[in-house]
C-alpha angles and dihedrals in degrees: 000000000000127000131176116201122205117195116191112218094208134042092249132071116198118197130114132219115259092232094043113021091182090067122069119244103234126202092030106249123247087238090059090053092045090051090051090053091049091051093059099035124108107240111241093012102065098024094103091060093046092048090050091053095046092051094047123095114267112278130246107256122216111195142137101269094199112075131159108240116214139158130229126201134184141161112255135171112269124223095235116093129215144123111331143145094223106148097207109027107046115221092002128116134197123245133180115258129183134206130198114232136193125197106198127197090237130032098215124089120181130197113197137183109195093192100039118098131183134202115245089256093050091047093052093047093048091048089051090050091050093051091056091064107100101187145358121233110346121013087251089072105070115189142174120227126197140163112244130192097227141011110259117227105246115173092207092060124085119214110233114191127194110243093241090060097052112137125234116267096028135098120236113224111193114234110162146335115253127198111237136178119262133196103292095025093120092055091043092052094050093045092049091048092050092046094052105035101032104030099026094232124154122267139073127242090215091065090068118103144097116252113236123185113239128189148150124278116229126185114252113245136184089222111123114239115219113223121223123225094265114067094167128059121185112194130210127186118221107234122213129025129353118286122211110246091225087078091062098114093050093046093049092045090053090048091054090051090051091052091050090050090053096044118102089214133025107234127182093245088062105035095036099222106132142111095270096270097101127084105224128218106257123217111209131194110218110218129193102250140145097048126105088241095042115136101176097246116154114260097176149335127250131201109217108204122197126208104292136175117265091255094050092044089053090054093050093045091050091054092055122084118239124263109289092017124112136227124203120218129188110221104183113248090004088070125212116343125195119221118193118199111228131201123242089253093053089046092052090055096041135069115328091241089061093056110098094218088062086073103026103055116153098231142139096226124055132176128197117257088183119028120259118241115222121241091233143008116284125240125202090247094057123101102232093203090054091048090053092049090051091050091049093051090047086055090062098260135116119271108270137198109252105225100178141003122195139163089220128063119278101199131051111275095009112143128256100206128200116229094258089054089070092063125090094218130037092229094050114121127223130011137214125233118272136191143181112243143183114219130193118194125204089246139006115301125203112220172183085171109197120160143182137042094303095048092115087063096046102262112131092035109158133203123214118244122206096219128042110245118230116263111247 
């Protein structure tokens, strides 16, 4: 086997996606690593190694899938010259530049080829080539590369497999699209570099690469997966600064009003006025949770759409902006917020909270990222576990075991709301009790799992957990 290990020397990786430079490319694509090797190679001397790598099947990538996505900006001198009063750089001006950044949970990224073997001479030459690479992405992301004999087992790293390498007897779950070399990539890189930096022609070498679907392998099981009431999830990114997750109910309420204003017809699944026999569209705030640095701020908003008739689905679809388009919402004292609808591909390469599978699972055990609001007021004689089970079933899900009930959050970054944070409007009077819970269903459930009386406004949103926590 062959494996190349990249160790970032800082907590931050800086490198944008070719299609969206404002978003970080995480994990770093195999094409980015290949381009780094090409940049330090001696033409004609190391070409045999590079050609071997470009013709090989895409590698398995081991990387921390969860990464905090941020953006850095600064004023820097531009290359163009003109009239200026700059006191140091004559005829140069400053302009704002931005860089996409990712802060992963683990600094190591590994690229492995289980079926690729090298001679001792090839291995030594490739290792020497790897150690010449000073950084990955921008020069502000120093890294050390080395050839290793085997892939170490690191619990913090997820194993992302290209779809063409999926083993028999497993299910491929799509996670992201990764740029990879292709036959002719070496020549294309060198020609693009010469065209841009020697002849001044348009184009960027870092746009080169073939998109390959990567995902996670899961063992096939005969266990039946229960489907939740929302088979479709449409994701929007919140543009601008960070928004405190405690404003979720007001943001989702404003989003629903915006959808009603855009709809050609007011239908019960949108406005919510019905006799209890209609499954409503739910508007969910997507908070940053489950990471050691998670703070619960809202990364995006999702529209959870139930099974609707063709006519109702047409109304809902018509109220939604197209992919890449934006929708403005007015959320009271928060002002006007801009929501941009993103494609599944953009979501897979963006913040973890914007990736639909973050909220859909499937999984047996779920924990609230936002507390659930009870359907009614609690009396001392009531069994709180039974009340939660009743609320979950009323939310269109199987009856679960309630493992834990707490007033405080039970997962990193989950929100500890104040009573008025559970209301849709600031002037609304009265509030019902609410709790954080851990639920375990008899079998795997496909989400989103959102429970309680405020589920249509995102409260009671749960996140799947891979291991069942012990009952206290």
